[in-house]
Coordinates of C-alpha atoms and ligand atoms in Angstrom, one line a residue:
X2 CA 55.9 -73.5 187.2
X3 CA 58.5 -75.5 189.0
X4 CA 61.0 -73.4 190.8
X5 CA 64.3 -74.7 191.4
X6 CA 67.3 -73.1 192.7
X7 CA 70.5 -75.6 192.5
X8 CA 71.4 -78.7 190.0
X9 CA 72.9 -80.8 192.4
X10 CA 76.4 -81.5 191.2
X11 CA 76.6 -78.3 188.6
X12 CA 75.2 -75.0 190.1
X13 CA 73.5 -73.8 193.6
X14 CA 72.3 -70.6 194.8
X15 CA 73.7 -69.1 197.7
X16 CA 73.2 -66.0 199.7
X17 CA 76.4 -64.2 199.3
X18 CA 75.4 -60.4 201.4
X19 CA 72.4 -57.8 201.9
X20 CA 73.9 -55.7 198.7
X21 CA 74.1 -58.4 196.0
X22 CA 71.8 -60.9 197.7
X23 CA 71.9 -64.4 196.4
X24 CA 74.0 -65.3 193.7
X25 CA 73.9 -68.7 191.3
X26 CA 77.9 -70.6 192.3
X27 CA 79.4 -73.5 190.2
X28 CA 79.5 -76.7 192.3
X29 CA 82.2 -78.4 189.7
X30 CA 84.7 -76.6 187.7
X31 CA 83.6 -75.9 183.5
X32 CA 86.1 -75.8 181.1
X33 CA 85.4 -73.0 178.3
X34 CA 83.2 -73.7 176.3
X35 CA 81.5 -75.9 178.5
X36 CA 77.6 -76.2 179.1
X37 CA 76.9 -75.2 182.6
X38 CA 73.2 -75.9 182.5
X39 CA 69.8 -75.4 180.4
X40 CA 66.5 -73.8 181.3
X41 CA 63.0 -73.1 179.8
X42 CA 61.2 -69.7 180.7
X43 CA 58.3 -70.1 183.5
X44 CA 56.7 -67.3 181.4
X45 CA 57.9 -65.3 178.0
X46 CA 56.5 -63.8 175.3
X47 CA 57.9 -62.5 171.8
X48 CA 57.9 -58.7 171.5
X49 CA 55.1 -57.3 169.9
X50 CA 57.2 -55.2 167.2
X51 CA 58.5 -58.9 166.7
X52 CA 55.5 -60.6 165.6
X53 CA 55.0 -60.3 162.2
X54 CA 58.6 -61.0 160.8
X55 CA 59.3 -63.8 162.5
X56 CA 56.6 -66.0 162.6
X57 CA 57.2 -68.1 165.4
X58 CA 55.5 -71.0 167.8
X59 CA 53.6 -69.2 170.3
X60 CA 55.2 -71.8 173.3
X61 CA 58.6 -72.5 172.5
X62 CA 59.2 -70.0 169.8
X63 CA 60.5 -72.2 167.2
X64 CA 60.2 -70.7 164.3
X65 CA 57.3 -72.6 162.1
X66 CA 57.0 -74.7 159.0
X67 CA 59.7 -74.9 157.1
X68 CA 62.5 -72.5 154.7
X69 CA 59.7 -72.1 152.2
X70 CA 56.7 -71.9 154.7
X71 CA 58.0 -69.1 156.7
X72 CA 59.3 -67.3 152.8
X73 CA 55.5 -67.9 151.5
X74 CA 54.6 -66.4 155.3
X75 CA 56.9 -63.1 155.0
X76 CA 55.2 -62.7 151.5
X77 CA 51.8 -62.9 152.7
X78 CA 53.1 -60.4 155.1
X79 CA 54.4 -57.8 152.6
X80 CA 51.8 -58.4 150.1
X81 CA 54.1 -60.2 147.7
X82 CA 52.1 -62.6 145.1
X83 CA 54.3 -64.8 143.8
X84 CA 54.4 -68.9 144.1
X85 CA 58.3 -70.1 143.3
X86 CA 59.8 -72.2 145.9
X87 CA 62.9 -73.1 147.2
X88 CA 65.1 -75.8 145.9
X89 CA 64.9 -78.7 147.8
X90 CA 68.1 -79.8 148.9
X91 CA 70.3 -80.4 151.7
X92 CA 70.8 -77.7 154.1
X93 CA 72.1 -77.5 157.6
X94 CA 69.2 -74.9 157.7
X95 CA 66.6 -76.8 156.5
X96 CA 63.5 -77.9 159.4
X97 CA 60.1 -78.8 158.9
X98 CA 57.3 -78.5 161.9
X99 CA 53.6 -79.1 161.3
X100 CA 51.7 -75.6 162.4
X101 CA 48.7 -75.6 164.5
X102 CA 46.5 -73.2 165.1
X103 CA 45.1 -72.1 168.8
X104 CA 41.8 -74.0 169.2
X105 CA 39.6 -70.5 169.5
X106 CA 41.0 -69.5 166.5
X107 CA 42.7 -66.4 167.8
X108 CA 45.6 -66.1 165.3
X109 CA 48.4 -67.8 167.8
X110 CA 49.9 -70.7 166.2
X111 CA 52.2 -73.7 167.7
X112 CA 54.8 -75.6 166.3
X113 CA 53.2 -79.3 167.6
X114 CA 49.9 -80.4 169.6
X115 CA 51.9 -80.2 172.8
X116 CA 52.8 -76.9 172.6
X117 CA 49.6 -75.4 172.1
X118 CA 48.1 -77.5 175.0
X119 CA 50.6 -76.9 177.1
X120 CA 50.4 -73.1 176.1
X121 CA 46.4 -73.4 176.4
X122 CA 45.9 -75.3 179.6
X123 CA 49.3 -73.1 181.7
X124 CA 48.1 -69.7 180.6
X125 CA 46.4 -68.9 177.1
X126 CA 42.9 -70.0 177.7
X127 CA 42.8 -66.7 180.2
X128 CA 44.5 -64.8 177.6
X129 CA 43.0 -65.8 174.4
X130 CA 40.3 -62.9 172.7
X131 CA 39.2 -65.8 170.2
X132 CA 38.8 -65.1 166.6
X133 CA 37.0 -61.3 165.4
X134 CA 36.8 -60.2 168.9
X135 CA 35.2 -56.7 169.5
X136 CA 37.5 -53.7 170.1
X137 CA 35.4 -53.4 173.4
X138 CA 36.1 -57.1 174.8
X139 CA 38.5 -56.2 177.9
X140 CA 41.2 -58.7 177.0
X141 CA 41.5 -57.3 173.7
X142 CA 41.9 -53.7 175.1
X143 CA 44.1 -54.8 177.9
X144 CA 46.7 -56.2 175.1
X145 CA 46.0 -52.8 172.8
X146 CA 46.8 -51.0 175.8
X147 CA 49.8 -53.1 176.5
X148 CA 51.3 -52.9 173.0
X149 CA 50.5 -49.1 173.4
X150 CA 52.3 -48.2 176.6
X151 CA 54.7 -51.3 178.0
X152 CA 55.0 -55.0 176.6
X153 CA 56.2 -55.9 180.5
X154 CA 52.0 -56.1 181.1
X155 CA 51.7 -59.2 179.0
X156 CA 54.5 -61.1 180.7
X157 CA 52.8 -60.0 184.1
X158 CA 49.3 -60.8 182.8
X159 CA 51.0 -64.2 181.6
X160 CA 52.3 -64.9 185.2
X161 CA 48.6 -64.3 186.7
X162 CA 46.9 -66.5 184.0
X163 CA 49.2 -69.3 184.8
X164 CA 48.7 -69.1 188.6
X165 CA 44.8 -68.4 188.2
X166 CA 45.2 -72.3 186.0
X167 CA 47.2 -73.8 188.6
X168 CA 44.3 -72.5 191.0
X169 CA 41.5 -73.6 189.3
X170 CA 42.8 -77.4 188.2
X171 CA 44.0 -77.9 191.4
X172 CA 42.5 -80.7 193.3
X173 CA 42.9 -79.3 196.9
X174 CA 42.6 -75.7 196.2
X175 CA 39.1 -75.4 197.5
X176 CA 40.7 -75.8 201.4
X177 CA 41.0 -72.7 202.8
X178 CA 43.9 -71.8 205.0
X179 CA 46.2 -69.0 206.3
X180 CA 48.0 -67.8 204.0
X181 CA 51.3 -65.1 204.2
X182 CA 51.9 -63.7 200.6
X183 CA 55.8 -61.4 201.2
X184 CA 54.3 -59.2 198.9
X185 CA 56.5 -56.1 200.4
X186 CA 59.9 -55.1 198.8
X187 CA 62.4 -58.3 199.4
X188 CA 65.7 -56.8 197.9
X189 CA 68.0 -59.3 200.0
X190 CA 66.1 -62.2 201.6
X191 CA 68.8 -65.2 202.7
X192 CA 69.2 -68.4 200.8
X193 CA 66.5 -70.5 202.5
X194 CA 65.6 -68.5 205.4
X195 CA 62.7 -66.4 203.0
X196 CA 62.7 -63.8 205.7
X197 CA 61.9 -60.0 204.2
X198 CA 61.9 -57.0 206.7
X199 CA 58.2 -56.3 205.8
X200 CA 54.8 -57.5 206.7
X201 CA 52.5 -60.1 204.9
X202 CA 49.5 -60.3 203.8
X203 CA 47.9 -62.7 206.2
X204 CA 44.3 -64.7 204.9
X205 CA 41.9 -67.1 206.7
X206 CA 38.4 -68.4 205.3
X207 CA 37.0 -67.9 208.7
X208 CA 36.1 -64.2 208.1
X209 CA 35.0 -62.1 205.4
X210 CA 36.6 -58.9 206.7
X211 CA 39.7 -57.1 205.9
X212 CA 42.0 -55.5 208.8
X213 CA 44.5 -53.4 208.8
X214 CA 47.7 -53.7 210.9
X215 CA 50.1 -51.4 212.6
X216 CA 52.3 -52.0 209.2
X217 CA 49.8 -51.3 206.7
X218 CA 49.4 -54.8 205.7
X219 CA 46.1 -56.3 205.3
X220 CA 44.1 -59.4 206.8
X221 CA 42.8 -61.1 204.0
X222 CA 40.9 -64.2 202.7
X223 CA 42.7 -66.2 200.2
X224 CA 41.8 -69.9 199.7
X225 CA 43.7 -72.6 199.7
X226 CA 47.4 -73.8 200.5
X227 CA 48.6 -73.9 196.8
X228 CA 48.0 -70.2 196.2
X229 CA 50.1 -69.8 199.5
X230 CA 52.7 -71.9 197.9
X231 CA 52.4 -70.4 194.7
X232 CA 52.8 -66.9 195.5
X233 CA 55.3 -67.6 198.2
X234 CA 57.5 -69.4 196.0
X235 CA 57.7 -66.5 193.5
X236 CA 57.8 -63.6 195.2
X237 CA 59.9 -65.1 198.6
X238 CA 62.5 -66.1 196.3
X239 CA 63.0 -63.7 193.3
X240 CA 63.8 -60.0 194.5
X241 CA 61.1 -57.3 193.3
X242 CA 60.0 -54.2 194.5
X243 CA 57.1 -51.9 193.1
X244 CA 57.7 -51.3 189.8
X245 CA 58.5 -47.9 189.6
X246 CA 61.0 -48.4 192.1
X247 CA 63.2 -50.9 189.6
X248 CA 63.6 -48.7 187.1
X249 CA 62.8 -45.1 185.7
X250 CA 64.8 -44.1 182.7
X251 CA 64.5 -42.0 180.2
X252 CA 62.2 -44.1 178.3
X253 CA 59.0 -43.4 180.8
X254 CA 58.8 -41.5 183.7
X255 CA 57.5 -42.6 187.2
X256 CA 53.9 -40.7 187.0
X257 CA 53.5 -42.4 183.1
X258 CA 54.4 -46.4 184.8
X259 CA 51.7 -45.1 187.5
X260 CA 49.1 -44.1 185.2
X261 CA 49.9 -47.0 182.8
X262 CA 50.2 -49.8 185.7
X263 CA 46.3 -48.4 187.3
X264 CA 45.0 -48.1 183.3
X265 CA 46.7 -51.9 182.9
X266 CA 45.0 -53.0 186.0
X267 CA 41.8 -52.0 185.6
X268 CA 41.3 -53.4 181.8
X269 CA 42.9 -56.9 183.2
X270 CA 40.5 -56.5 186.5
X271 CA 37.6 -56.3 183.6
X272 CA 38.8 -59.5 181.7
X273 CA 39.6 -61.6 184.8
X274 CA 36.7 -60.8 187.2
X275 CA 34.1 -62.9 185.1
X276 CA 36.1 -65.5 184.8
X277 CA 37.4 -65.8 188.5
X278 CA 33.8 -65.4 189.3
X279 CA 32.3 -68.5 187.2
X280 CA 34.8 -71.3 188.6
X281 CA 34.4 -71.7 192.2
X282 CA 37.8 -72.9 192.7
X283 CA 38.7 -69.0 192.1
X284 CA 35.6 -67.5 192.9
X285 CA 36.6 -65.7 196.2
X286 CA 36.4 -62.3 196.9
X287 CA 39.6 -62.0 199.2
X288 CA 41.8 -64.3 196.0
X289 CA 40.5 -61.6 193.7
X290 CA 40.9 -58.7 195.3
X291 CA 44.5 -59.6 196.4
X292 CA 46.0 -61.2 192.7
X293 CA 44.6 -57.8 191.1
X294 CA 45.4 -55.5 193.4
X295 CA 47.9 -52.5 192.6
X296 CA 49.7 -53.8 195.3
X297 CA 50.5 -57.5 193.9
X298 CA 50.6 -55.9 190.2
X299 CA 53.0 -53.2 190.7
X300 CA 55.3 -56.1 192.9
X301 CA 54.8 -58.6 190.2
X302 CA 55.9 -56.1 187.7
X303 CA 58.8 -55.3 189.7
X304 CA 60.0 -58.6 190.0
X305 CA 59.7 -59.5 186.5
X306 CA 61.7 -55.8 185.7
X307 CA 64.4 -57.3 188.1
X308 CA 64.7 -60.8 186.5
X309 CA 63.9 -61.2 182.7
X310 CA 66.2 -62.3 180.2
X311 CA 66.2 -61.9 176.8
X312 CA 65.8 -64.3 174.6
X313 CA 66.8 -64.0 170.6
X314 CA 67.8 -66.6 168.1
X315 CA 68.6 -66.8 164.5
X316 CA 66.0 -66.9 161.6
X317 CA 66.6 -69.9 159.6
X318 CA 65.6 -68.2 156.4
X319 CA 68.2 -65.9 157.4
X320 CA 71.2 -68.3 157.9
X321 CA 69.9 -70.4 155.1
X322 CA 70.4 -66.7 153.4
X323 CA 73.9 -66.3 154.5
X324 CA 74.9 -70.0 154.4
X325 CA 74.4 -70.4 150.1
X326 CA 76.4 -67.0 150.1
X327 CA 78.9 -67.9 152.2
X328 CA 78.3 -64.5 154.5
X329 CA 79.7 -63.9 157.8
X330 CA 81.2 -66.6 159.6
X331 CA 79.0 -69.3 160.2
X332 CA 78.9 -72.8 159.3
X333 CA 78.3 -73.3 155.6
X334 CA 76.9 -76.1 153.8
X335 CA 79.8 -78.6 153.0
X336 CA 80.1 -79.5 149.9
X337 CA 79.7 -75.9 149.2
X338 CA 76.1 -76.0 146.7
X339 CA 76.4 -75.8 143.5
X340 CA 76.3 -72.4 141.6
X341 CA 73.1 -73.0 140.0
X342 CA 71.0 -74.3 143.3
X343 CA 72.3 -70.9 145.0
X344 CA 71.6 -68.6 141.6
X345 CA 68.0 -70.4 141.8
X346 CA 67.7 -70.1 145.6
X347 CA 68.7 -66.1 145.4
X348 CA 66.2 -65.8 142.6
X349 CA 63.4 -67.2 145.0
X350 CA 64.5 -65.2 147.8
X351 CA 65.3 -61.9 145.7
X352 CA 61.8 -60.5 146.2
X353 CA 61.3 -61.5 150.5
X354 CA 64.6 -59.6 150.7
X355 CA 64.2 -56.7 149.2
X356 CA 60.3 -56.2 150.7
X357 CA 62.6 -56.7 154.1
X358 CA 64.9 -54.4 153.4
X359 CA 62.7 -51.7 152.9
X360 CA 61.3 -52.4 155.6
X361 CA 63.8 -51.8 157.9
X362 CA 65.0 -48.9 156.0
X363 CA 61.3 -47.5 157.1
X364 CA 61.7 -48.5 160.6
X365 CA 64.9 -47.0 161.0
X366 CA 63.9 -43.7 159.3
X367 CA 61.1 -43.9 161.7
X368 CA 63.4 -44.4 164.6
X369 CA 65.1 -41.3 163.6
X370 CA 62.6 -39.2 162.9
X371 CA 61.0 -39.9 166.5
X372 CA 64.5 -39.6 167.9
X373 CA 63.6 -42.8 169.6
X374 CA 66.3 -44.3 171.8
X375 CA 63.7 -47.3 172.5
X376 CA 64.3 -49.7 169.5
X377 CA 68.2 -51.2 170.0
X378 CA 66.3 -54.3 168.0
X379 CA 68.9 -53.2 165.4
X380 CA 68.0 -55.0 161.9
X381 CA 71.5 -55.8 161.0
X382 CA 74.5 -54.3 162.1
X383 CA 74.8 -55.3 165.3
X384 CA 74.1 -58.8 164.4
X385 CA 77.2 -60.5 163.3
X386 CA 77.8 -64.5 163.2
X387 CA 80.3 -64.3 166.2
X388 CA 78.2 -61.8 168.7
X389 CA 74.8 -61.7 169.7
X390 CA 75.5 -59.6 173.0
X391 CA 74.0 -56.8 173.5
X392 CA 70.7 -57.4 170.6
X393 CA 68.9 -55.2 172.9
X394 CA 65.6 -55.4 172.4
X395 CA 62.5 -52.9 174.2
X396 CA 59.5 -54.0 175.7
X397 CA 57.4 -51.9 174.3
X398 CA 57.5 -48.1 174.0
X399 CA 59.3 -46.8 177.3
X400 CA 60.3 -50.0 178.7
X401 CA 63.7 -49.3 176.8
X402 CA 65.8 -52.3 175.9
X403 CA 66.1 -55.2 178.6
X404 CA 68.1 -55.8 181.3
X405 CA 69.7 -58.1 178.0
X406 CA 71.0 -60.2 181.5
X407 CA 72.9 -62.2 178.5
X408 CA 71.2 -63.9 175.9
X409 CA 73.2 -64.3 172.9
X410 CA 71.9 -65.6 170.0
X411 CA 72.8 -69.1 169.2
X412 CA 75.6 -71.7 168.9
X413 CA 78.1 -69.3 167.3
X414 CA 78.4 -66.7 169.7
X415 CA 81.0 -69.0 171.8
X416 CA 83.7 -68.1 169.6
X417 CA 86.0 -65.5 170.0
X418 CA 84.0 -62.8 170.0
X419 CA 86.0 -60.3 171.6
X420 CA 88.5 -60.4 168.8
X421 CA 86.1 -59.1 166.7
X422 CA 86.5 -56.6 164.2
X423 CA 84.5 -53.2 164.9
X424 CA 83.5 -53.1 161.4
X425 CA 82.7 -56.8 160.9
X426 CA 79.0 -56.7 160.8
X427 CA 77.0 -58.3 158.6
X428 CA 73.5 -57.3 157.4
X429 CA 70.5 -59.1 159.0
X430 CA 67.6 -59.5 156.4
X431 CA 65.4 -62.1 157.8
X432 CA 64.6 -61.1 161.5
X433 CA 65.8 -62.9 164.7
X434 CA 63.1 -64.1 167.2
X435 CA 63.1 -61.5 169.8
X436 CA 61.8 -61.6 173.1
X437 CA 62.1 -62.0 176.9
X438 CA 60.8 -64.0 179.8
X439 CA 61.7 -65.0 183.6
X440 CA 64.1 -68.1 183.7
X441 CA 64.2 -69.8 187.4
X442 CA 67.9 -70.1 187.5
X443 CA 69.1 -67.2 185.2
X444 CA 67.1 -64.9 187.3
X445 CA 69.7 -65.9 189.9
X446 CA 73.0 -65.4 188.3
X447 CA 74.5 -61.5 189.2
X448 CA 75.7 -58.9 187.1
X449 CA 79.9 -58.1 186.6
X450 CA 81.1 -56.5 183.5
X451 CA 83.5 -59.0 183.2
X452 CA 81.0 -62.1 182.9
X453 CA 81.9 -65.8 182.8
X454 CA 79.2 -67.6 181.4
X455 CA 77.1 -66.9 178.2
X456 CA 73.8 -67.7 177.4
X457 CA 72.9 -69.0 174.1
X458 CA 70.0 -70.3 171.9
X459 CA 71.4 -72.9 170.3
X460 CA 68.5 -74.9 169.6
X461 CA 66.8 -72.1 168.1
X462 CA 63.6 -72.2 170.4
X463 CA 63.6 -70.5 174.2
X464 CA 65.9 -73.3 175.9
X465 CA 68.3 -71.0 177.0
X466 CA 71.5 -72.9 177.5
X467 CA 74.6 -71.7 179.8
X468 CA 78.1 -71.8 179.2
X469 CA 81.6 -71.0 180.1
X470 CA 83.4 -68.2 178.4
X471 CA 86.6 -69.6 180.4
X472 CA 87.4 -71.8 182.9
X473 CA 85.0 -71.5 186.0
X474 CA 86.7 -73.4 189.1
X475 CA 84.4 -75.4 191.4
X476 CA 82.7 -72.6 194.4
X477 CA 83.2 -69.8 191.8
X478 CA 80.0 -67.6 191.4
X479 CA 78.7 -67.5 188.2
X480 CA 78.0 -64.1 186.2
X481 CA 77.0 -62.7 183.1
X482 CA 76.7 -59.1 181.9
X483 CA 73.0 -56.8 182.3
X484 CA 74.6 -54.3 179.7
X485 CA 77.5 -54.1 177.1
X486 CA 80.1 -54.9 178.8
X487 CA 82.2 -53.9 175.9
X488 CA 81.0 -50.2 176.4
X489 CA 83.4 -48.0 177.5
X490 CA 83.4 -47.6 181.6
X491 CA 81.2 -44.1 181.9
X492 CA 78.8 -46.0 179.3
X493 CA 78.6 -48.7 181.8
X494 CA 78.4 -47.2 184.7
X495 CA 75.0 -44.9 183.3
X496 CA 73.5 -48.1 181.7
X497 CA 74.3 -49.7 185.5
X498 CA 72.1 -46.8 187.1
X499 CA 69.1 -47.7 185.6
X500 CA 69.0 -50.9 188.1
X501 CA 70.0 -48.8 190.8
X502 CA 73.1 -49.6 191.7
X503 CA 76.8 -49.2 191.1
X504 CA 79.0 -52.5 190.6
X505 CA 81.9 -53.1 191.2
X506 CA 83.5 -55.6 189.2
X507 CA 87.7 -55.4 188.9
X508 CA 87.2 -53.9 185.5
X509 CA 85.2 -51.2 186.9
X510 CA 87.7 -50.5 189.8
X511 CA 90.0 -50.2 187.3
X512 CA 88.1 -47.8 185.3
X513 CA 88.7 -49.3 181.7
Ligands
SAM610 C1 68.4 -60.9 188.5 S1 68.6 -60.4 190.1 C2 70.0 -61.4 190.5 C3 69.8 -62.3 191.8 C4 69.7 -61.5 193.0 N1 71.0 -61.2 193.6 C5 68.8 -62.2 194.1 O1 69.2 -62.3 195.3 O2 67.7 -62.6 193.8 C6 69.3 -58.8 189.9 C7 69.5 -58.0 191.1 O3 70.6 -58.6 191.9 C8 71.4 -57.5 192.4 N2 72.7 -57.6 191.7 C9 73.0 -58.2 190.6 N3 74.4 -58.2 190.3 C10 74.9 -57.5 191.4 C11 76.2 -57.1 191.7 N4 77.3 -57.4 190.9 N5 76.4 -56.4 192.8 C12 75.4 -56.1 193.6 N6 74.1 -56.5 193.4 C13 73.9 -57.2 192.3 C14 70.7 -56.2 192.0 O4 69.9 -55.9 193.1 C15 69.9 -56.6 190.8 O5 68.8 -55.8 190.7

């Protein structure tokens, strides 16, 4: 996890006042279009209702195989026994990745041996349950539980595996030190100055006992100056605040994140303890008790409520789908195929699509019948060519769509999309990827309903790449859009409460 807050010569953070805090500020101009910057996630994770239609690489999301390899996967999936394969020819579509699995076996699967060391060695050898692991192991029941209650565990669980690694491979982590961890509520800490108007947690190795100060923070034990470093880097310079102070809405209510956050905690504190406890690079009482205590979880979960992104991109199968039939807008095959590659292609297809459509007919009938306002993962008409905004997605029951802090899904949603017809939709068969994570310099860029920069997909894995939806001048602060900005203004202005404060963007002023 490397933080970094400017690209010299492109972008910088700055603290701009105590309401909005900092704010991310172009240090050239951009013309339209133009790419501002790109970024990789320091931790994200698909959403779980995600999973099994779009079978992904478990690091960097790219969706696996090939056009045929992920059709034979979605059979598999829906039971469908039937061994005719696409036509080979060429398509703008067409990719091909090996597929690897996780090396315990536990059903994850990367797209190349990098990703799933890199996935193994920064987090998922804390995380992994292995293959035909028992309801009761912890891990196991911590995920159920997450799944069950609020996907926003597994990120957090994803951010204390990866520091837990960086503690335990790093060379000088066994010299113990004082350490200050800001865990208290930092809404508007300056630029560089980390200062927050609370108290730290203050450690030494010297003693084994904890004290409490006039502030209610605690003397602690924590080893080492990385773990300082570590956690002062994230939480000095991301704002966060216990979690169910970021955001109650109607999906869960504050006693339910309570009682999920302690239930969360506990099953994690069973997985982790173990483990912390057979390496002696993390096999201190103080580290333990501070990394998973409600304290540093409800914070951590705070900050990530504050700062995710989501992150969605097109199937392939899907605009392979759309490409031979010419649907929507996108970029079609030139020449345009031949009648009888597309006829055979459809055939092949024909039984993946309808097993998909029924399936989302199911899942909407569900949503319906459980009056559920928590699955905006529309399948379909929300999803045209020209406009991914707005592809809210939930983490989990109750965590209720994402802060969708932009996120479009790929290379065509830089066109014109506010031209767009209402009623120009087109129908989504083969699911997007769909999920969210914390991006270093996203995290930094402010809301206004009238947004000048866009994120984007476009290489169809979690690179998020930033870009001008006008002209930006040099020193203007960048911003893209937590909600639909295309909602009418009392839409906004209730999906705007549920971060807890009121912009106050020209268009806003203005009412419209
Ligand atoms: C993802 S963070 C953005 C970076 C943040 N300003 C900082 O200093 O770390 C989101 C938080 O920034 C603040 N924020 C974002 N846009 C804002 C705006 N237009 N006006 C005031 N505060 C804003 C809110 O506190 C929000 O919860």
């Amino acid at each position: 996890m490397n933080l970094q807050f400017s690209i010299p010569g492109f972008v910088s953070r700055r603290y701009i006042n105590e309401t909005k805090g900092r704010g991310l500020f172009a240090e050239k101009s951009f013309e339209k279009g133009e790419l501002i910057f790109s970024e990789r996630p320091l931790f994200s994770v698909q959403h779980v209702y995600n999973r099994a239609t779009a079978w992904t690489c478990g690091n960097c999301f790219k969706f696996l195989g090939s056009l045929n390899k992920q059709m034979l996967h979605y059979r598999k999936v829906f039971g469908i026994k039937e061994a005719s394969e696409l036509p080979e020819f060429e398509n703008l579509f067409n990719f091909h990745t090996k597929v690897y699995s996780c090396f315990a076996k536990c059903g994850e699967k990367y797209c190349s041996e990098e990703c799933r060391n890199v996935a193994f060695y920064s987090h998922h050898q804390i995380l992994c349950v292995g293959e035909q692991t028992p309801d009761s192991n912890p891990m196991y029941q911590f995920k159920k539980h997450s799944i069950e209650t609020n996907e926003l565990f597994l990120l957090a669980a994803q951010a204390i595996a990866c520091l837990i690694c960086r503690i335990a491979n790093d060379p000088s982590s066994d010299q113990p030190t004082q350490i200050k961890i800001p865990l208290t509520t930092n809404n508007n800490n300056n630029n560089n100055n980390n200062t927050t108007t609370t108290t730290t947690t203050t450690t030494t190795t010297t003693t084994t006992t904890t004290t409490t100060t006039g502030n209610s923070s605690q003397d602690t034990i924590i080893q080492a100056p990385l773990v300082e470093r570590i956690c002062n880097e994230f939480f000095s310079e991301y704002q966060h605040r216990e979690w169910w102070d970021v955001r109650i809405d109607g999906n869960f209510t504050l006693e339910e994140a309570k009682v999920w956050s302690n239930e969360s905690l506990e099953l994690l504190r069973k997985a982790l303890i173990p483990l912390l406890q057979n390496n002696p690079k993390t096999n201190n009482q103080v580290f333990i008790g501070t990394v998973l205590s409600m304290e540093f979880y409800s914070h951590l979960l705070g900050l990530l409520e504050m700062n995710d992104n989501s992150i969605g991109f097109f199937n392939p199968l899907e605009l392979f789908r759309r490409d031979i039939n010419a649907i929507g807008k996108g970029p079609f095959t030139t020449p345009p195929i031949q009648k009888n590659l597309k006829d055979r292609s459809n055939a092949v297809l024909a039984s993946t699509v309808d097993a998909f459509r029924q399936y989302h007919n199911e899942q909407d009938d569900q949503c319906d019948q459980e009056d559920c306002n928590d699955h905006e993962h529309s399948h379909g008409d929300s999803m045209d060519d020209d406009d991914h905004h707005g592809h809210g997605h939930s983490h989990g029951h109750g965590h209720g769509g994402s802060h969708g802090h932009g996120g479009s899904h790929d290379d065509h949603a830089m066109e014109d999309n506010q031209e767009e017809e209402e009623d120009d939709v087109v129908e989504e068969v083969f699911p997007s990827f769909d999920g969210f994570g914390i991006f270093g310099l996203q995290a930094m860029v402010n809301h206004s309903c009238e947004p000048n920069i866009t994120v984007v997909f476009e290489n169809h894995d979690n690179r998020a790449h930033i870009k001008a939806t006008r002209r930006i001048e040099a020193g203007e602060e960048l911003f893209h859009t937590y909600i639909e900005e295309t909602n009418p203004y009392d839409v906004r202005q209730e999906d705007l409460i549920t971060y807890g404060l009121k912009w106050e963007c020209g268009k806003c002023l203005e009412k419209i």
